[in-house]
Amino acid sequence: MHGRLKIKTTAEQAEEKRKERAEKQKLYLGGLTKVVEKRASGTYDEECLKATAQLLAANPDATTLWNIRRETLLANKSENEESWSEVLQSELKMVETCLMKNHKSYGAWHHRCWVMENFPNPPWAAELKLCDSYLKLDERNFHCWDYRRFVVAGSKQQPEDELKVSQQLIEHNLSNYSAWHYRSKLLPLVHPPTPTSPHPVAEQALVKELQTVVEAVFTDPSDQSPWFFLRWLVNRQEKGPRLLQIGYIHTHGDAGHLVCVFSQPVPLTAVPETVVEGTRDGSSLSWWAPDKSVYSCVWAADLSLTLDKEHKISFSLAAQPTRSLMVGQGAAQAMEWVATLEVCGEELSDTTRSTLEEVKTNCTTLDELDPDNKWVLLTLVDVLWALDSRAHLATILHYLAQLQTLDPLRYNYYADMKSRLVMETALRKHRVTAEAGSKFSVCGQDLTRVTLSHLLATTYCVDFSNNNLSSISSLNNLVACRELILDHNEIQNLAPLSALAALESLSVAHNKISDVEQLACLQPLPNLRRLNLKNNPLCSVEDCETQIKKLLPGLQSLSVR
């Protein structure tokens, strides 16, 4: 009809868009082909720079194009610093154009770092302002956060100034998890703790931060960001690996193991220089990790000592007095604690303790006002654990059980927390009361994992029966263990026990071992004499007893029925 605007149908609009996309695709592929051909021929010219700029503006995630662009820039690099700086300044503008297309482009942010690294005099101040701009657009842009850390490291920006930035971002939005995380990285730099402190920051800063973050969680108890920060403040921080224990374990004949136990995994180079009386030095000792890893909490060395006389073994520790271990005549074991175990709560100052008590009171109040808030309960667990896990053991276990009900998706996480608490409590008691060769037992405690097993490296008898263990990977640290009881668990794989050369008796009744071949990992154990396999699936295999004895001919006692 005359005078009426013709409106295109949906089909016509779709066809136009299809043709437009096809044309853009054709141009893009044509430009890409030209750039690749130039690279193949080594033609790095101005046309190559223009082409890559156009292509990257359309698709800033093309890593190959960024590589070609860097090759072209370097091929045309001017020896004149001023000219080169102008080129790089233009490059920053080009990257910013790409970031407008996709502000989370890996390639664009990486290229920006490269440009700054090649600047004769990088414009760090301008880049900090750029970071501020992009974080205002998206405060969780982790690419920009990474770039900000890069810029701060290269500039003269002080951690104190960055701490103020994190404070401003948090005040603007309490939910800014990235700002809270950034703050946790800055505080130890601005307020470093003392070498012996279990806290992540100096006490004065700790008290102030605790008071501030408690206000934040009361503002919005459902916001998880400040809760994570609060838990970081409360939890114990191990300050670095320490040598905890040295010992000698006799296995059979004159053979034995020399053992060093550390608080954290360390490399072989951290093992102290060792001198054994009667030899020139300890250089002949070949140290190995039970888990065969490069970093380990336990390092052991094979060492044969005659039992008809006393031996002295000296350990030279860096910046510490030499420690001596006396292995008495006929002694089956000798050990010495080099450092005391840290005990939660005992090293707290009065100021920190009172502040943590205040946090506990506030969280208890918040639990009454907002019941069934998992973050409140989880923080209460951490605070009580920090104050005194022994005194609050029953309460902590109650909260963990409550969390398993409230947050079933993380049921196993809370079960593992309970396991660690139970192990810590039992090990603390064992450390105080244990005599050489004494038994360590944690039975019927619903353990889902064995933590801190390195503290049992010199223990002769270990009992973890009636638990929920499916993995025993950490038990390879029990290099002195002669009797191991693992009845009534969920164990299928016994391979971690292959390093326990001292093992004489193993009981794994009521588990899930289904094949005789799964016992092949026990063949390297020269002293294994007693094996209890009752009520495992493999016991129903025809003639299994004969097969097991053939596989493990050294057994003197085998129970399968």
mmCIF file of N, CA and C in Angstrom, residues 17-31 55 58 101:
data_model
loop_
_atom_site.group_PDB
_atom_site.id
_atom_site.type_symbol
_atom_site.label_atom_id
_atom_site.label_comp_id
_atom_site.label_asym_id
_atom_site.label_seq_id
_atom_site.Cartn_x
_atom_site.Cartn_y
_atom_site.Cartn_z
ATOM 1 N N LYS A 17 21.099 -11.252 8.271
ATOM 2 C CA LYS A 17 22.117 -11.467 9.314
ATOM 3 C C LYS A 17 23.057 -12.589 8.911
ATOM 4 N N ARG A 18 22.497 -13.640 8.301
ATOM 5 C CA ARG A 18 23.338 -14.760 7.876
ATOM 6 C C ARG A 18 24.357 -14.308 6.839
ATOM 7 N N LYS A 19 23.889 -13.491 5.861
ATOM 8 C CA LYS A 19 24.793 -12.984 4.829
ATOM 9 C C LYS A 19 25.862 -12.077 5.429
ATOM 10 N N GLU A 20 25.453 -11.275 6.422
ATOM 11 C CA GLU A 20 26.403 -10.369 7.079
ATOM 12 C C GLU A 20 27.477 -11.159 7.833
ATOM 13 N N ARG A 21 27.059 -12.209 8.561
ATOM 14 C CA ARG A 21 28.012 -13.049 9.280
ATOM 15 C C ARG A 21 28.949 -13.763 8.316
ATOM 16 N N ALA A 22 28.384 -14.231 7.198
ATOM 17 C CA ALA A 22 29.205 -14.940 6.210
ATOM 18 C C ALA A 22 30.259 -14.018 5.610
ATOM 19 N N GLU A 23 29.862 -12.761 5.378
ATOM 20 C CA GLU A 23 30.805 -11.798 4.820
ATOM 21 C C GLU A 23 31.924 -11.480 5.809
ATOM 22 N N LYS A 24 31.537 -11.310 7.098
ATOM 23 C CA LYS A 24 32.541 -11.044 8.137
ATOM 24 C C LYS A 24 33.486 -12.239 8.291
ATOM 25 N N GLN A 25 32.898 -13.440 8.228
ATOM 26 C CA GLN A 25 33.721 -14.645 8.358
ATOM 27 C C GLN A 25 34.712 -14.745 7.201
ATOM 28 N N LYS A 26 34.246 -14.428 6.019
ATOM 29 C CA LYS A 26 35.110 -14.474 4.842
ATOM 30 C C LYS A 26 36.271 -13.494 4.976
ATOM 31 N N LEU A 27 35.949 -12.261 5.434
ATOM 32 C CA LEU A 27 36.994 -11.254 5.623
ATOM 33 C C LEU A 27 37.982 -11.675 6.707
ATOM 34 N N TYR A 28 37.444 -12.245 7.791
ATOM 35 C CA TYR A 28 38.303 -12.662 8.908
ATOM 36 C C TYR A 28 39.253 -13.771 8.467
ATOM 37 N N LEU A 29 38.706 -14.785 7.803
ATOM 38 C CA LEU A 29 39.538 -15.911 7.366
ATOM 39 C C LEU A 29 40.551 -15.469 6.323
ATOM 40 N N GLY A 30 40.139 -14.508 5.463
ATOM 41 C CA GLY A 30 41.084 -13.992 4.473
ATOM 42 C C GLY A 30 42.239 -13.261 5.137
ATOM 43 N N GLY A 31 41.915 -12.426 6.140
ATOM 44 C CA GLY A 31 42.964 -11.715 6.872
ATOM 45 C C GLY A 31 43.853 -12.671 7.642
ATOM 46 N N LEU A 55 42.139 -8.035 13.212
ATOM 47 C CA LEU A 55 41.652 -9.379 13.550
ATOM 48 C C LEU A 55 41.448 -9.538 15.058
ATOM 49 N N ALA A 58 38.402 -7.946 16.489
ATOM 50 C CA ALA A 58 37.200 -8.757 16.279
ATOM 51 C C ALA A 58 37.194 -9.989 17.173
ATOM 52 N N LYS A 101 36.193 -5.217 23.760
ATOM 53 C CA LYS A 101 35.461 -6.311 23.132
ATOM 54 C C LYS A 101 35.234 -7.445 24.129
#
